[in-house]
Each structure stands twice: as structure tokens, then as C-alpha cells.
mmCIF file of C-alpha atoms in Angstrom:
data_model
loop_
_atom_site.group_PDB
_atom_site.id
_atom_site.type_symbol
_atom_site.label_atom_id
_atom_site.label_comp_id
_atom_site.label_asym_id
_atom_site.label_seq_id
_atom_site.Cartn_x
_atom_site.Cartn_y
_atom_site.Cartn_z
ATOM 1 C CA GLN A 1 288.899 -49.616 -102.406
ATOM 2 C CA THR A 2 285.799 -48.815 -105.245
ATOM 3 C CA LEU A 3 282.283 -49.856 -104.098
ATOM 4 C CA VAL A 4 280.067 -50.210 -106.467
ATOM 5 C CA GLU A 5 276.714 -50.658 -104.651
ATOM 6 C CA PHE A 6 274.741 -47.983 -104.078
ATOM 7 C CA GLU A 7 271.021 -46.858 -103.956
ATOM 8 C CA SER A 8 269.309 -44.793 -106.704
ATOM 9 C CA TRP A 9 267.886 -41.189 -105.004
ATOM 10 C CA GLN A 10 264.824 -39.574 -105.142
ATOM 11 C CA GLU A 11 262.523 -36.875 -102.993
ATOM 12 C CA ASP A 12 259.992 -34.648 -103.807
ATOM 13 C CA GLY A 13 259.974 -31.424 -103.418
ATOM 14 C CA ILE A 14 264.445 -30.253 -103.707
ATOM 15 C CA GLN A 15 265.014 -27.983 -106.123
ATOM 16 C CA LEU A 16 268.913 -28.591 -107.269
ATOM 17 C CA SER A 17 268.783 -28.358 -111.012
ATOM 18 C CA GLU A 18 271.460 -26.649 -110.664
ATOM 19 C CA TYR A 19 273.647 -29.102 -108.192
ATOM 20 C CA TRP A 20 272.753 -31.840 -110.281
ATOM 21 C CA ASN A 21 273.539 -30.672 -113.406
ATOM 22 C CA VAL A 22 277.091 -29.685 -113.373
ATOM 23 C CA ARG A 23 277.286 -33.445 -111.947
ATOM 24 C CA ARG A 24 275.098 -35.205 -115.197
ATOM 25 C CA HIS A 25 279.035 -34.586 -117.642
ATOM 26 C CA VAL A 26 281.052 -37.666 -117.171
ATOM 27 C CA SER A 27 285.259 -37.273 -117.428
ATOM 28 C CA CYS A 28 286.918 -38.611 -119.642
ATOM 29 C CA VAL A 29 289.930 -38.105 -117.385
ATOM 30 C CA GLU A 30 292.187 -40.788 -116.636
ATOM 31 C CA SER A 31 292.771 -41.402 -112.469
ATOM 32 C CA GLN A 32 292.289 -44.170 -110.921
ATOM 33 C CA ASP A 33 288.994 -45.366 -110.174
ATOM 34 C CA MET A 34 287.907 -44.788 -106.572
ATOM 35 C CA ILE A 35 286.415 -43.866 -103.768
ATOM 36 C CA ALA A 36 288.091 -43.375 -100.418
ATOM 37 C CA ILE A 37 286.490 -42.394 -97.051
ATOM 38 C CA VAL A 38 288.919 -41.280 -94.330
ATOM 39 C CA SER A 39 287.767 -40.603 -90.523
ATOM 40 C CA ALA A 40 288.782 -37.748 -87.973
ATOM 41 C CA THR A 41 289.595 -41.040 -85.937
ATOM 42 C CA ASP A 42 291.496 -42.956 -88.161
ATOM 43 C CA VAL A 43 293.701 -40.395 -88.354
ATOM 44 C CA ALA A 44 294.210 -38.835 -85.102
ATOM 45 C CA GLY A 45 297.901 -38.855 -83.521
ATOM 46 C CA ARG A 46 299.278 -39.201 -86.141
ATOM 47 C CA GLY A 47 300.362 -35.747 -87.339
ATOM 48 C CA TYR A 48 304.239 -35.163 -88.201
ATOM 49 C CA VAL A 49 306.429 -31.979 -88.117
ATOM 50 C CA ARG A 50 306.823 -30.350 -91.278
ATOM 51 C CA GLY A 51 307.504 -26.812 -93.418
ATOM 52 C CA PRO A 52 310.572 -24.265 -93.596
ATOM 53 C CA GLU A 53 311.842 -22.210 -90.343
ATOM 54 C CA GLY A 54 308.785 -19.614 -89.998
ATOM 55 C CA ALA A 55 306.431 -22.125 -90.935
ATOM 56 C CA ARG A 56 306.467 -25.668 -89.756
ATOM 57 C CA ALA A 57 303.016 -27.547 -89.781
ATOM 58 C CA VAL A 58 302.090 -30.440 -87.759
ATOM 59 C CA VAL A 59 300.674 -32.666 -90.550
ATOM 60 C CA THR A 60 298.239 -35.272 -90.566
ATOM 61 C CA GLU A 61 297.792 -36.990 -93.663
ATOM 62 C CA TYR A 62 294.609 -38.130 -94.882
ATOM 63 C CA LEU A 63 295.585 -38.620 -98.702
ATOM 64 C CA GLY A 64 298.579 -39.823 -100.738
ATOM 65 C CA GLU A 65 301.961 -40.455 -100.353
ATOM 66 C CA PRO A 66 303.936 -37.577 -97.910
ATOM 67 C CA SER A 67 306.782 -38.225 -100.659
ATOM 68 C CA GLY A 68 304.486 -36.713 -103.303
ATOM 69 C CA VAL A 69 305.153 -39.800 -105.687
ATOM 70 C CA GLY A 70 302.486 -42.127 -106.474
ATOM 71 C CA ARG A 71 298.639 -41.530 -108.116
ATOM 72 C CA GLY A 72 295.645 -41.033 -106.656
ATOM 73 C CA PRO A 73 294.419 -38.007 -104.245
ATOM 74 C CA GLN A 74 295.890 -36.407 -101.630
ATOM 75 C CA MET A 75 294.628 -34.944 -98.548
ATOM 76 C CA PHE A 76 295.846 -33.435 -95.618
ATOM 77 C CA LEU A 77 295.071 -31.217 -92.435
ATOM 78 C CA ALA A 78 297.897 -28.894 -92.270
ATOM 79 C CA THR A 79 297.908 -26.772 -88.642
ATOM 80 C CA TYR A 80 300.125 -23.859 -88.098
ATOM 81 C CA PRO A 81 301.415 -22.427 -85.388
ATOM 82 C CA ALA A 82 300.827 -19.051 -84.177
ATOM 83 C CA GLY A 83 303.111 -16.424 -85.344
ATOM 84 C CA SER A 84 303.237 -18.249 -88.895
ATOM 85 C CA THR A 85 304.032 -17.133 -91.902
ATOM 86 C CA ILE A 86 303.609 -18.969 -95.428
ATOM 87 C CA LYS A 87 306.124 -16.935 -98.069
ATOM 88 C CA PRO A 88 304.452 -16.820 -101.311
ATOM 89 C CA HIS A 89 304.775 -19.293 -103.795
ATOM 90 C CA PHE A 90 302.833 -21.704 -106.221
ATOM 91 C CA HIS A 91 302.468 -25.282 -106.774
ATOM 92 C CA ARG A 92 302.139 -27.452 -110.065
ATOM 93 C CA MET A 93 298.801 -29.390 -109.693
ATOM 94 C CA ASP A 94 295.094 -27.454 -109.120
ATOM 95 C CA GLN A 95 293.464 -27.565 -105.246
ATOM 96 C CA PHE A 96 291.667 -26.066 -102.605
ATOM 97 C CA GLN A 97 292.629 -25.278 -99.101
ATOM 98 C CA ILE A 98 289.034 -25.095 -96.222
ATOM 99 C CA PHE A 99 291.152 -22.988 -93.335
ATOM 100 C CA VAL A 100 289.136 -24.615 -90.964
ATOM 101 C CA ARG A 101 290.404 -23.357 -87.583
ATOM 102 C CA GLY A 102 292.496 -20.166 -86.035
ATOM 103 C CA ARG A 103 292.696 -16.964 -88.740
ATOM 104 C CA ALA A 104 295.064 -15.914 -91.325
ATOM 105 C CA THR A 105 295.998 -13.196 -93.793
ATOM 106 C CA MET A 106 296.338 -13.438 -97.419
ATOM 107 C CA GLY A 107 296.905 -9.597 -98.810
ATOM 108 C CA SER A 108 292.832 -8.249 -98.222
ATOM 109 C CA GLU A 109 291.499 -11.423 -97.535
ATOM 110 C CA SER A 110 291.092 -12.862 -93.912
ATOM 111 C CA LEU A 111 290.975 -16.799 -93.854
ATOM 112 C CA THR A 112 288.532 -16.839 -91.395
ATOM 113 C CA PRO A 113 286.704 -20.443 -90.825
ATOM 114 C CA VAL A 114 285.014 -22.155 -93.204
ATOM 115 C CA THR A 115 287.089 -20.175 -96.046
ATOM 116 C CA ILE A 116 287.317 -22.105 -99.662
ATOM 117 C CA PHE A 117 290.689 -20.857 -101.010
ATOM 118 C CA TYR A 118 291.139 -22.251 -104.793
ATOM 119 C CA THR A 119 293.780 -21.695 -107.060
ATOM 120 C CA ASP A 120 295.257 -23.565 -110.510
ATOM 121 C CA GLY A 121 297.950 -24.953 -111.248
ATOM 122 C CA VAL A 122 301.294 -22.772 -111.792
ATOM 123 C CA THR A 123 299.734 -20.006 -110.245
ATOM 124 C CA PRO A 124 301.357 -18.663 -107.542
ATOM 125 C CA TYR A 125 299.205 -17.076 -104.143
ATOM 126 C CA GLY A 126 300.547 -15.455 -100.959
ATOM 127 C CA PRO A 127 301.973 -14.385 -98.333
ATOM 128 C CA ILE A 128 299.491 -16.305 -95.539
ATOM 129 C CA VAL A 129 299.856 -15.118 -92.151
ATOM 130 C CA GLY A 130 299.223 -16.944 -89.466
ATOM 131 C CA GLY A 131 297.381 -15.185 -86.454
ATOM 132 C CA GLU A 132 297.692 -14.880 -82.381
ATOM 133 C CA ASP A 133 296.040 -18.472 -82.525
ATOM 134 C CA GLY A 134 297.836 -19.603 -85.256
ATOM 135 C CA PHE A 135 295.630 -20.892 -88.133
ATOM 136 C CA ALA A 136 294.397 -25.033 -89.774
ATOM 137 C CA TYR A 137 293.476 -25.882 -93.565
ATOM 138 C CA PHE A 138 292.975 -28.672 -95.401
ATOM 139 C CA ASN A 139 294.647 -29.066 -98.614
ATOM 140 C CA LEU A 140 292.981 -30.553 -101.956
ATOM 141 C CA ARG A 141 294.214 -32.592 -104.791
ATOM 142 C CA GLY A 142 293.490 -34.656 -107.610
ATOM 143 C CA GLN A 143 297.164 -35.827 -107.389
ATOM 144 C CA PRO A 144 300.410 -35.565 -105.475
ATOM 145 C CA ASP A 145 302.474 -32.582 -105.480
ATOM 146 C CA LEU A 146 305.069 -33.192 -102.264
ATOM 147 C CA GLY A 147 307.598 -33.887 -103.866
ATOM 148 C CA GLY A 148 309.277 -30.704 -105.794
ATOM 149 C CA GLY A 149 306.172 -29.557 -106.743
ATOM 150 C CA ILE A 150 305.840 -26.685 -105.001
ATOM 151 C CA GLY A 151 307.523 -22.730 -106.219
ATOM 152 C CA TRP A 152 308.888 -20.107 -103.924
ATOM 153 C CA MET A 153 308.598 -16.666 -105.914
ATOM 154 C CA PRO A 154 310.359 -15.018 -106.878
ATOM 155 C CA GLN A 155 313.503 -17.552 -107.477
ATOM 156 C CA ASP A 156 311.332 -19.996 -109.072
ATOM 157 C CA ARG A 157 309.515 -17.971 -111.362
ATOM 158 C CA ALA A 158 311.640 -19.776 -113.870
ATOM 159 C CA LEU A 159 309.806 -23.423 -113.734
ATOM 160 C CA MET A 160 306.288 -21.291 -114.378
ATOM 161 C CA VAL A 161 305.601 -23.497 -117.140
ATOM 162 C CA ARG A 162 301.856 -21.582 -118.358
ATOM 163 C CA ARG A 163 300.736 -17.963 -117.406
ATOM 164 C CA PRO A 164 298.920 -17.954 -113.969
ATOM 165 C CA GLY A 165 295.416 -19.386 -113.278
ATOM 166 C CA ARG A 166 292.231 -18.562 -111.222
ATOM 167 C CA ALA A 167 292.468 -17.778 -107.219
ATOM 168 C CA LEU A 168 289.114 -18.201 -105.914
ATOM 169 C CA VAL A 169 287.630 -17.458 -102.734
ATOM 170 C CA ALA A 170 283.833 -18.292 -100.966
ATOM 171 C CA ARG A 171 283.493 -18.514 -97.336
ATOM 172 C CA THR A 172 280.331 -20.535 -95.909
ATOM 173 C CA ARG A 173 276.995 -18.760 -94.764
ATOM 174 C CA LEU A 174 275.377 -21.804 -93.498
ATOM 175 C CA ARG A 175 275.033 -23.064 -89.806
ATOM 176 C CA ILE A 176 274.195 -26.532 -88.696
ATOM 177 C CA ALA A 177 272.424 -24.842 -85.901
ATOM 178 C CA GLU A 178 270.084 -22.751 -88.170
ATOM 179 C CA VAL A 179 268.708 -26.045 -89.960
ATOM 180 C CA HIS A 180 265.169 -25.634 -90.696
ATOM 181 C CA ASN A 181 264.570 -27.369 -93.826
ATOM 182 C CA PRO A 182 265.332 -30.517 -94.676
ATOM 183 C CA LEU A 183 267.912 -30.080 -97.410
ATOM 184 C CA ARG A 184 269.668 -27.393 -97.578
ATOM 185 C CA VAL A 185 272.625 -26.677 -100.463
ATOM 186 C CA GLU A 186 274.650 -22.932 -101.859
ATOM 187 C CA ALA A 187 276.750 -22.781 -104.502
ATOM 188 C CA LEU A 188 279.871 -20.829 -102.927
ATOM 189 C CA LEU A 189 281.874 -21.630 -106.449
ATOM 190 C CA ASN A 190 279.148 -21.890 -109.641
ATOM 191 C CA PRO A 191 279.956 -24.533 -111.606
ATOM 192 C CA GLN A 192 282.495 -23.978 -114.712
ATOM 193 C CA ASP A 193 283.251 -25.717 -118.191
ATOM 194 C CA ASP A 194 285.810 -28.061 -116.580
ATOM 195 C CA GLY A 195 283.834 -29.040 -114.056
ATOM 196 C CA LEU A 196 284.974 -26.284 -111.160
ATOM 197 C CA ALA A 197 282.422 -26.174 -108.261
ATOM 198 C CA ALA A 198 281.850 -26.029 -104.951
ATOM 199 C CA TYR A 199 279.103 -26.645 -102.384
ATOM 200 C CA GLU A 200 278.172 -26.424 -99.021
ATOM 201 C CA LEU A 201 274.533 -28.667 -98.110
ATOM 202 C CA THR A 202 273.213 -28.553 -94.170
ATOM 203 C CA ALA A 203 270.683 -31.915 -93.785
ATOM 204 C CA GLY A 204 268.505 -32.655 -90.676
ATOM 205 C CA PRO A 205 268.443 -35.456 -89.118
ATOM 206 C CA GLY A 206 268.820 -39.243 -90.943
ATOM 207 C CA VAL A 207 268.430 -36.865 -94.405
ATOM 208 C CA ARG A 208 269.240 -38.539 -97.140
ATOM 209 C CA LEU A 209 271.907 -36.430 -99.642
ATOM 210 C CA PRO A 210 271.785 -36.539 -102.881
ATOM 211 C CA ASP A 211 273.397 -39.036 -105.103
ATOM 212 C CA MET A 212 274.891 -37.765 -109.102
ATOM 213 C CA ASN A 213 278.016 -39.387 -111.064
ATOM 214 C CA VAL A 214 281.667 -37.362 -109.516
ATOM 215 C CA ALA A 215 282.754 -35.243 -112.565
ATOM 216 C CA GLY A 216 285.437 -33.321 -113.375
ATOM 217 C CA GLY A 217 288.828 -33.665 -111.704
ATOM 218 C CA GLY A 218 286.876 -35.633 -108.886
ATOM 219 C CA ARG A 219 284.946 -34.674 -105.895
ATOM 220 C CA PHE A 220 286.089 -34.477 -102.089
ATOM 221 C CA ASP A 221 283.332 -33.863 -98.654
ATOM 222 C CA VAL A 222 285.031 -32.604 -95.994
ATOM 223 C CA VAL A 223 282.680 -32.588 -92.939
ATOM 224 C CA LEU A 224 282.527 -28.804 -90.991
ATOM 225 C CA ALA A 225 279.259 -29.920 -88.173
ATOM 226 C CA GLY A 226 278.062 -33.065 -87.729
ATOM 227 C CA SER A 227 278.215 -36.330 -88.494
ATOM 228 C CA LEU A 228 278.118 -38.183 -92.021
ATOM 229 C CA GLU A 229 276.748 -41.918 -92.357
ATOM 230 C CA MET A 230 278.447 -43.353 -95.283
ATOM 231 C CA ASN A 231 278.881 -47.000 -95.570
ATOM 232 C CA GLY A 232 277.892 -48.505 -92.437
ATOM 233 C CA ARG A 233 280.175 -45.266 -90.978
ATOM 234 C CA THR A 234 279.755 -42.598 -88.996
ATOM 235 C CA LEU A 235 281.728 -39.879 -89.935
ATOM 236 C CA PRO A 236 282.287 -37.346 -87.665
ATOM 237 C CA LEU A 237 284.024 -33.351 -87.515
ATOM 238 C CA ASP A 238 287.589 -32.963 -89.810
ATOM 239 C CA SER A 239 286.267 -36.610 -91.706
ATOM 240 C CA CYS A 240 286.968 -36.398 -96.009
ATOM 241 C CA THR A 241 285.735 -38.942 -98.403
ATOM 242 C CA TYR A 242 287.536 -38.680 -101.788
ATOM 243 C CA ALA A 243 285.706 -39.904 -105.586
ATOM 244 C CA SER A 244 287.202 -40.241 -108.745
ATOM 245 C CA PRO A 245 285.253 -38.484 -112.257
ATOM 246 C CA GLY A 246 282.840 -41.469 -112.854
ATOM 247 C CA GLU A 247 281.894 -42.567 -109.515
ATOM 248 C CA GLN A 248 278.765 -42.693 -108.037
ATOM 249 C CA PRO A 249 279.331 -42.611 -103.433
ATOM 250 C CA PRO A 250 277.073 -44.421 -101.388
ATOM 251 C CA VAL A 251 274.590 -43.032 -100.428
ATOM 252 C CA ARG A 252 274.912 -40.067 -97.787
ATOM 253 C CA ARG A 253 272.942 -39.093 -94.602
ATOM 254 C CA ALA A 254 272.938 -36.913 -92.352
ATOM 255 C CA GLY A 255 274.247 -38.116 -88.472
ATOM 256 C CA PRO A 256 272.435 -38.022 -85.272
ATOM 257 C CA GLU A 257 272.570 -34.862 -85.294
ATOM 258 C CA GLY A 258 272.427 -33.565 -89.093
ATOM 259 C CA VAL A 259 275.063 -32.200 -90.882
ATOM 260 C CA HIS A 260 276.839 -29.332 -92.206
ATOM 261 C CA LEU A 261 279.033 -30.773 -95.547
ATOM 262 C CA ILE A 262 281.479 -28.410 -97.951
ATOM 263 C CA GLU A 263 281.661 -30.701 -101.431
ATOM 264 C CA VAL A 264 284.730 -29.308 -103.956
ATOM 265 C CA GLN A 265 284.911 -30.593 -106.941
ATOM 266 C CA LEU A 266 288.430 -30.254 -108.166
ATOM 267 C CA PRO A 267 288.528 -29.117 -112.363
ATOM 268 C CA THR A 268 289.312 -31.497 -115.747
ATOM 269 C CA PRO A 269 292.772 -31.295 -116.089
#
């Protein structure tokens, strides 16, 4: 579904120069033009079990084909039980993982809510070792990467077609209960030349969020707390949206209890 109706956004007294600047560059990436809105209620109860022994997860698909074929973005929530370990591996595609529940470790990094982990394609990472309560993360990619796209280390090292790239970790700092200003935006990953960026936003009830064209390789939003109102729908916790490069999403407002939102933008492929 491509949504084309939108309103311009103006509000005095909010300094968002860096936030706006990264979205002023229109990408020329060839991809499916789309805006997708997926409420957590749309996918409730649709999880299925996937993964190798010792790392089986309940996977809930939000966008994309489970087979890993076809065009368009991929977005899913993976929930792992206690004792799970994901062995070192890499994917072909750039991706964000947003750890939203439980606890896991990756070397010296503690992957607690809410941690953002970004990797360039063909960049090995892991092992990810789950804690006693297990862990859950959203996986966000510009293209599907499940149909043979995973390489296990070290045995698949020969499949790495280029040198490893970036592996970046950031953690959210804002809380919806601490909303004092109508709108607050914090950069978690400062915008880079290829469009890679990550932000968190908090807003009080009914506050309109900024509207700008999407750049880089596409943008995902994930509701961390409260709710988001968009295109006539109220999107609760764990709801997600996607907008392809060059699109301008519909008007977004914080729900009745405010919203805590994470916004990540993939780099231009």
C-alpha cells in the first residue's frame, strides 16, 4: 500500500536541524515504493518456531516473505527462550536488531531493553548468549535475507564477498514517563553520509511528530511505549511502520498516553 495524502508540518520553538537534515537527501535506490503500517494486533498469535537446535525462536513476521525471496523490506520479531545461544554468523543484507525484552550478552556488550544493534551486510557478529529470561528483538532489513542468506562462522568465511563493515551499538535514554516537553528527539546513531541514522522520540498526548521525506535505504519506526496515531489507526506497543526512500509518511501523532518511538534509517545500498 502506497499512501500519498499528507499534510505539511510546522511548529514553532522546536530545534530539529540535525534530525531534519538527514532526511533532505532523496535516495535514488531502486526499490518498491511503499509505506507499510503494521499494528501489533494485526500479527498477534501468528508466531511460528524457527531456527537451529539451541537457538529456536518464536518468529512473528510483520513484513516480508519467510522464504527470503522477493523484493521489499523485511521486519519480524524473534523471541528466544532461556538458555538460547545464537552462534557467530553474518547476513548478506544491512540490518538493525532492536532488543526489546529480556537480556542477552554479545562479548562485552549487554543487550538489554532497549538496545539497537546495527551491522553492515557481510559483517560477522556473535555469539549472542541469552539470559535466564530469554530475549526478544525486532529484525529490520531493506530486503529479505532468509533464503540461504546466512553464513555461519568460521565455516562460511569463504562466502564473505567483501570485507566486514560497521557493527554499531546504541541504547535508548528517554522514557515516556519523563516527557516534560511536547516533543523530544535524541540521536542514537548520528547520521552518516550514506543515510544510516537512528533516533528516539518521545511526545506527549496528541503531539504531532515531524514529517520529512525518507532517505538512505528506507526507514522503520517501532513503538516502544504508549501508542502512535497514523492513517486513522492507533498503533500500540510493538507496532511498526516502514517507508521506502523518497516517501513522505502520513501525519503521525502521539496517542492518548503519549509515545516513545524509535526510528532507524538504513544506509543506501
